[in-house]
JSON list of C-alpha atoms in Angstrom, two decimals:
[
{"chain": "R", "resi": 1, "resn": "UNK", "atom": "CA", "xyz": [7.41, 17.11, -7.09]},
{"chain": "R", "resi": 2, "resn": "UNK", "atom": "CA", "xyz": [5.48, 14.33, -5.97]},
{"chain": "R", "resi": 3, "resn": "UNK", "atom": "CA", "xyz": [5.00, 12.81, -2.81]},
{"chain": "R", "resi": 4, "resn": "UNK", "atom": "CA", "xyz": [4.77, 9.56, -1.59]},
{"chain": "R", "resi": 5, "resn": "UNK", "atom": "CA", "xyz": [2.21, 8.11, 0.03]},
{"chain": "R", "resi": 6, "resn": "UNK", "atom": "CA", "xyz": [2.10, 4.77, 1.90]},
{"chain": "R", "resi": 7, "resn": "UNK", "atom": "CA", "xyz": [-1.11, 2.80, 2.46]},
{"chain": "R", "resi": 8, "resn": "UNK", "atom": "CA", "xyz": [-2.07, 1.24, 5.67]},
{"chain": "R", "resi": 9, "resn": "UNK", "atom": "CA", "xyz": [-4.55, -1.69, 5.86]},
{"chain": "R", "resi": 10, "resn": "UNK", "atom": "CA", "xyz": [-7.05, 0.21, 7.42]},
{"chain": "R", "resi": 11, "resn": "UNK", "atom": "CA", "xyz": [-7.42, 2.37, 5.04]},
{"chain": "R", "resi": 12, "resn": "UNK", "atom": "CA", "xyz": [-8.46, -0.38, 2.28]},
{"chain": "R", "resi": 13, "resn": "UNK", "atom": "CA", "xyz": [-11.21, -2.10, 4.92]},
{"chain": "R", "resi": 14, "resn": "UNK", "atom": "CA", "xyz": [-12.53, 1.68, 4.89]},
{"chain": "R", "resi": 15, "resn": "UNK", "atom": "CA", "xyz": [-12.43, 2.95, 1.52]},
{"chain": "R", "resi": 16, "resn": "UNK", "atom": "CA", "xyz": [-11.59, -0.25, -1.01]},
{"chain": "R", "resi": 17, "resn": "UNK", "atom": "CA", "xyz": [-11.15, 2.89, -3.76]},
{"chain": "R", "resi": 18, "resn": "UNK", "atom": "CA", "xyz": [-9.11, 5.15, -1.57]},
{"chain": "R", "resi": 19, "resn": "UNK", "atom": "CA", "xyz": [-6.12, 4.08, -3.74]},
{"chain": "R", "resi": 20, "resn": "UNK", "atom": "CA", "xyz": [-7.33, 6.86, -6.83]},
{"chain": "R", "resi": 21, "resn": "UNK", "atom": "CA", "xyz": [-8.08, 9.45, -3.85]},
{"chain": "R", "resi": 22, "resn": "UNK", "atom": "CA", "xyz": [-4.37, 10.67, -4.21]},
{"chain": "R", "resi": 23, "resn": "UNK", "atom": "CA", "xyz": [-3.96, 12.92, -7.52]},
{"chain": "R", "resi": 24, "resn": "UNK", "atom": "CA", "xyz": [-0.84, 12.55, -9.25]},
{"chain": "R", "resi": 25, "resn": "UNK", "atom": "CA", "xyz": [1.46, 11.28, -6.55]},
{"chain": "R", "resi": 26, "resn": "UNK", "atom": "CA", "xyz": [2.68, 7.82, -6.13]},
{"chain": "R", "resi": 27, "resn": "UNK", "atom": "CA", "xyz": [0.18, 5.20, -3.86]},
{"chain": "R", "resi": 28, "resn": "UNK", "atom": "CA", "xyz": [2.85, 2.72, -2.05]},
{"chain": "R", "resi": 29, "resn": "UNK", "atom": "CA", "xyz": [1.59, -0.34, -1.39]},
{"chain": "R", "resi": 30, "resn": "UNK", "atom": "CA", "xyz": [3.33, -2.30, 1.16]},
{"chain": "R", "resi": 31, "resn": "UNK", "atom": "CA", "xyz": [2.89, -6.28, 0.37]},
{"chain": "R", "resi": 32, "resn": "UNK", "atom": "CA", "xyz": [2.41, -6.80, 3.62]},
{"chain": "R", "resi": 33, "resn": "UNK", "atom": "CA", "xyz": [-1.23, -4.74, 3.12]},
{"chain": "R", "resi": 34, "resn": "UNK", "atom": "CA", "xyz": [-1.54, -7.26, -0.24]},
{"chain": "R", "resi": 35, "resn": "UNK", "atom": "CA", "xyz": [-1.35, -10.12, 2.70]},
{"chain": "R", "resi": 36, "resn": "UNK", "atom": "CA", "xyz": [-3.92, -8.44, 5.30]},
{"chain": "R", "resi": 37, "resn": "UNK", "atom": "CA", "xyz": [-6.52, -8.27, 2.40]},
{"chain": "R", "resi": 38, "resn": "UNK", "atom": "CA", "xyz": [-5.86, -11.60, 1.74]},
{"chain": "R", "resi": 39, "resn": "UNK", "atom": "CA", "xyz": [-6.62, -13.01, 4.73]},
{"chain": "R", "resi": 40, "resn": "UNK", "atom": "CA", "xyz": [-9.38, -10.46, 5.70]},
{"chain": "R", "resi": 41, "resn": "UNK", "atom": "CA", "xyz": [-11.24, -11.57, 2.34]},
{"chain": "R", "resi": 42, "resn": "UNK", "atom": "CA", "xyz": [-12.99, -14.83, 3.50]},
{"chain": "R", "resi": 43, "resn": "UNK", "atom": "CA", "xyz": [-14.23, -12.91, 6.52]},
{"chain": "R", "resi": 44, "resn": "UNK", "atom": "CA", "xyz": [-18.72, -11.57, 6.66]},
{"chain": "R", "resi": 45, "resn": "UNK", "atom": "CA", "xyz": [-19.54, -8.06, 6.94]},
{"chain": "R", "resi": 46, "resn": "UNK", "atom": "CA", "xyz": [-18.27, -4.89, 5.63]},
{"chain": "R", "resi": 47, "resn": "UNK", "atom": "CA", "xyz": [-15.05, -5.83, 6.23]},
{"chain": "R", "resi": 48, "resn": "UNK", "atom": "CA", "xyz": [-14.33, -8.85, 4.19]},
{"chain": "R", "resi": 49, "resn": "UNK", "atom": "CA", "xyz": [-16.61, -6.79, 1.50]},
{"chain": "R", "resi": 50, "resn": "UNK", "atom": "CA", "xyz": [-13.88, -4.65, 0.96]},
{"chain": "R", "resi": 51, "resn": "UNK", "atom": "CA", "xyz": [-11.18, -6.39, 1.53]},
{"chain": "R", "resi": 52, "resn": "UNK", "atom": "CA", "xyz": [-12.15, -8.43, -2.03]},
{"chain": "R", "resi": 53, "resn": "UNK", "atom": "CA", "xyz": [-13.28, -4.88, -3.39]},
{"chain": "R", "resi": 54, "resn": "UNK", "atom": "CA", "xyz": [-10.24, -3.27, -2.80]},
{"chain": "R", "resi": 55, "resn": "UNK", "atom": "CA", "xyz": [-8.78, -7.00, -4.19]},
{"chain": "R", "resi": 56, "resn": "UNK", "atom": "CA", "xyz": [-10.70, -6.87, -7.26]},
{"chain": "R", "resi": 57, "resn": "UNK", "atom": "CA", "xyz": [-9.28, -3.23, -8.16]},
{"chain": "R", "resi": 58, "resn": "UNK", "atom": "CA", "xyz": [-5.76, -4.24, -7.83]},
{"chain": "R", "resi": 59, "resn": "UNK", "atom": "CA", "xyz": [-6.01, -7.32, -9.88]},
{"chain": "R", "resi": 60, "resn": "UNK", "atom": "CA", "xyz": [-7.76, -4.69, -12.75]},
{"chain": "R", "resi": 61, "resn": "UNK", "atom": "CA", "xyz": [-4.57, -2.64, -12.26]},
{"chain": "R", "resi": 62, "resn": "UNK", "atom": "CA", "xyz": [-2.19, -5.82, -12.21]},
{"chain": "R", "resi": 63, "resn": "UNK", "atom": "CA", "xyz": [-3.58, -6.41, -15.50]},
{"chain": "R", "resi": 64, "resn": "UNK", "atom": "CA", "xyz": [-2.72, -2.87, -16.79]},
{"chain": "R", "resi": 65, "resn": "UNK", "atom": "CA", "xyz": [0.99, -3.57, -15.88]},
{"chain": "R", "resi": 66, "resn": "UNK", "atom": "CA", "xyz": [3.52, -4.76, -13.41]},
{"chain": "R", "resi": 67, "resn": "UNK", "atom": "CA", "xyz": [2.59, -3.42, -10.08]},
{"chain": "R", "resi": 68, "resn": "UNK", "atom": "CA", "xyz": [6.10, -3.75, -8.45]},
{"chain": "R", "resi": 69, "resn": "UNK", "atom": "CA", "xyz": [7.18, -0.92, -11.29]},
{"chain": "R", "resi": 70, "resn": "UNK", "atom": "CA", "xyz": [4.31, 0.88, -10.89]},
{"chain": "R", "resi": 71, "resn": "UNK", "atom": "CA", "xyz": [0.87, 0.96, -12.67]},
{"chain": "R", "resi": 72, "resn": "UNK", "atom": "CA", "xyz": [-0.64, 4.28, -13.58]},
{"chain": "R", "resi": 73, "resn": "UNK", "atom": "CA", "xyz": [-3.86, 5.38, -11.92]},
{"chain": "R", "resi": 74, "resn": "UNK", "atom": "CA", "xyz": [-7.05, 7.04, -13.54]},
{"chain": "R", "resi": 75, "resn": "UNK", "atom": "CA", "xyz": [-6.00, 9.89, -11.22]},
{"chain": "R", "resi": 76, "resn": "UNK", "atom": "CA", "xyz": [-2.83, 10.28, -12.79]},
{"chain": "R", "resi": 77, "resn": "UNK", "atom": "CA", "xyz": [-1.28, 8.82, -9.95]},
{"chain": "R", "resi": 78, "resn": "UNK", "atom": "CA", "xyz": [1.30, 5.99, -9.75]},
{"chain": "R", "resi": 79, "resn": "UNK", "atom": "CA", "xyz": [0.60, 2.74, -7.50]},
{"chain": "R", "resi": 80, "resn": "UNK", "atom": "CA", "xyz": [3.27, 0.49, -6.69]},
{"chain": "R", "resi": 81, "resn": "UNK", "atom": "CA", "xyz": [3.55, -2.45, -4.45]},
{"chain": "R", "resi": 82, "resn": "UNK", "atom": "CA", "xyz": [6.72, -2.37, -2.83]},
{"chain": "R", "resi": 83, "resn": "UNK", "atom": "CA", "xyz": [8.07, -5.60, -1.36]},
{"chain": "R", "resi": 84, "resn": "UNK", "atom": "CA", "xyz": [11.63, -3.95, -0.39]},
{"chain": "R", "resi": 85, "resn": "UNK", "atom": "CA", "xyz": [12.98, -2.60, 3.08]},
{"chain": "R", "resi": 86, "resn": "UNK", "atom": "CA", "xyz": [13.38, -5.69, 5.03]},
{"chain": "R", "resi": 87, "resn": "UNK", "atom": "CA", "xyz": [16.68, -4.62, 6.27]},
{"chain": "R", "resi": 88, "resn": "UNK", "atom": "CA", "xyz": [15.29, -1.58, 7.44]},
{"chain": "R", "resi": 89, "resn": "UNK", "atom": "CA", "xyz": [16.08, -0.86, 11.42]},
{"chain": "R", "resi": 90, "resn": "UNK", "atom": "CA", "xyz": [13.44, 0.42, 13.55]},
{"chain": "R", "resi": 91, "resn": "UNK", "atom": "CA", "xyz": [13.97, 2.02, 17.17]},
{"chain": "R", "resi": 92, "resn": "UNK", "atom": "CA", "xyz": [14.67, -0.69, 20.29]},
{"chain": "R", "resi": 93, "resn": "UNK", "atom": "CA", "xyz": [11.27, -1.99, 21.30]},
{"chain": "R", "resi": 94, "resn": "UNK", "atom": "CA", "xyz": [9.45, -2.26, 18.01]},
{"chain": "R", "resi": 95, "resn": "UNK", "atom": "CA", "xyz": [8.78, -6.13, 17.14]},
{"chain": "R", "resi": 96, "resn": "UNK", "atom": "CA", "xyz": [7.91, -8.21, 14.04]},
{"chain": "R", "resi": 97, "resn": "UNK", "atom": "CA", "xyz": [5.07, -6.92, 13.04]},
{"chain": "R", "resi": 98, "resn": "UNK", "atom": "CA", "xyz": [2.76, -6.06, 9.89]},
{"chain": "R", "resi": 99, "resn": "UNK", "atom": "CA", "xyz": [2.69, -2.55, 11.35]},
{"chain": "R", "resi": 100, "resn": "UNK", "atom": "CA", "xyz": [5.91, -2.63, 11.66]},
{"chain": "R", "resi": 101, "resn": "UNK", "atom": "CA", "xyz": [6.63, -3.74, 7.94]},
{"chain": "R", "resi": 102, "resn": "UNK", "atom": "CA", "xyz": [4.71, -0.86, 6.90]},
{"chain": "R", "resi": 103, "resn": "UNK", "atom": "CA", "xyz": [7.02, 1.60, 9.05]},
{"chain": "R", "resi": 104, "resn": "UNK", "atom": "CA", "xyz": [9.98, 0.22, 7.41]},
{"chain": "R", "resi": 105, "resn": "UNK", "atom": "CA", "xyz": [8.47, 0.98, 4.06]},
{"chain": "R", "resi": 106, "resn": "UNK", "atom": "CA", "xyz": [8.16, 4.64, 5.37]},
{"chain": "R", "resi": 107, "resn": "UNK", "atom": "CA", "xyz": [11.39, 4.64, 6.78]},
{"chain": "R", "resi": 108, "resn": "UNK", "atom": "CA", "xyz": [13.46, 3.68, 3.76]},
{"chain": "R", "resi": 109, "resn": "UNK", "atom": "CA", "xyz": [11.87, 5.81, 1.44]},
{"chain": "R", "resi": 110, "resn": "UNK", "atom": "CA", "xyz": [12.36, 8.81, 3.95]},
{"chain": "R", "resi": 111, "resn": "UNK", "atom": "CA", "xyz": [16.15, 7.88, 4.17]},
{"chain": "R", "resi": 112, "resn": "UNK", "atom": "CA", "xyz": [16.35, 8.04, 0.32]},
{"chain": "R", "resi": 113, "resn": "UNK", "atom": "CA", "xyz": [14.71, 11.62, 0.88]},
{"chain": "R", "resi": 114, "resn": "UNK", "atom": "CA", "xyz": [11.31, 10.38, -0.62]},
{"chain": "R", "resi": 115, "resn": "UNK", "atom": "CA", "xyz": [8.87, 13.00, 1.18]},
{"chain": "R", "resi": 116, "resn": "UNK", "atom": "CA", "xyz": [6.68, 9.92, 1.92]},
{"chain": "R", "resi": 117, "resn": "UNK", "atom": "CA", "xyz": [3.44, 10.23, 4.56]},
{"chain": "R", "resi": 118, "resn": "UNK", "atom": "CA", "xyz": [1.76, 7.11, 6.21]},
{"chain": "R", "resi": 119, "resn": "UNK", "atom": "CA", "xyz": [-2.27, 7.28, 5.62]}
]
């Protein structure tokens, strides 16, 4: 069975090609992460570096197929930007966030007994 595994921002600034790094389970990609690149892209450094690395490979795989279905990876894996779980409830005390989006993510694929982990 395959496990799910969600893909924080940080991850992406670290390793752009972290996203093949997960054999044959499925890489969730929350669009708010799509956004963060976005606007991390423009910036000097390392970071902005990848941030259009990590870019570049996603447009390569958006070009293989429809990312919100799912694209197959090299690794066997499955990516898939997921732009659902906006009615999601998180605990008292947690704002509007892009963290927070990404928990939601995690959340509702937990509650449809997904066995999802954040990286």
């Amino acid at each position: 069975m395959h496990k799910n595994y969600v893909i924080d921002t940080n991850v992406l600034i670290q390793a752009p090609h972290a996203l093949e790094s997960f054999e044959e389970n499925h890489v969730i990609l929350p669009v708010t992460v799509l956004e963060e690149l976005d606007a991390l892209k423009d910036r000097d450094g390392e970071c902005g570096h990848n941030a259009r690395q990590a870019i570049r490979f996603l447009e390569r795989l958006r070009i293989k197929g429809n990312l919100t279905k799912g694209v197959r990876l090299d690794s066997a894996g499955l990516l898939r930007l997921e732009t659902n779980f906006v009615d999601i409830q998180l605990p008292d005390g947690f704002g509007v966030k892009n963290d927070n989006r990404i928990l939601r993510v995690c959340k509702g694929l937990i509650e449809k007994n997904e066995p999802t982990i954040l990286v």
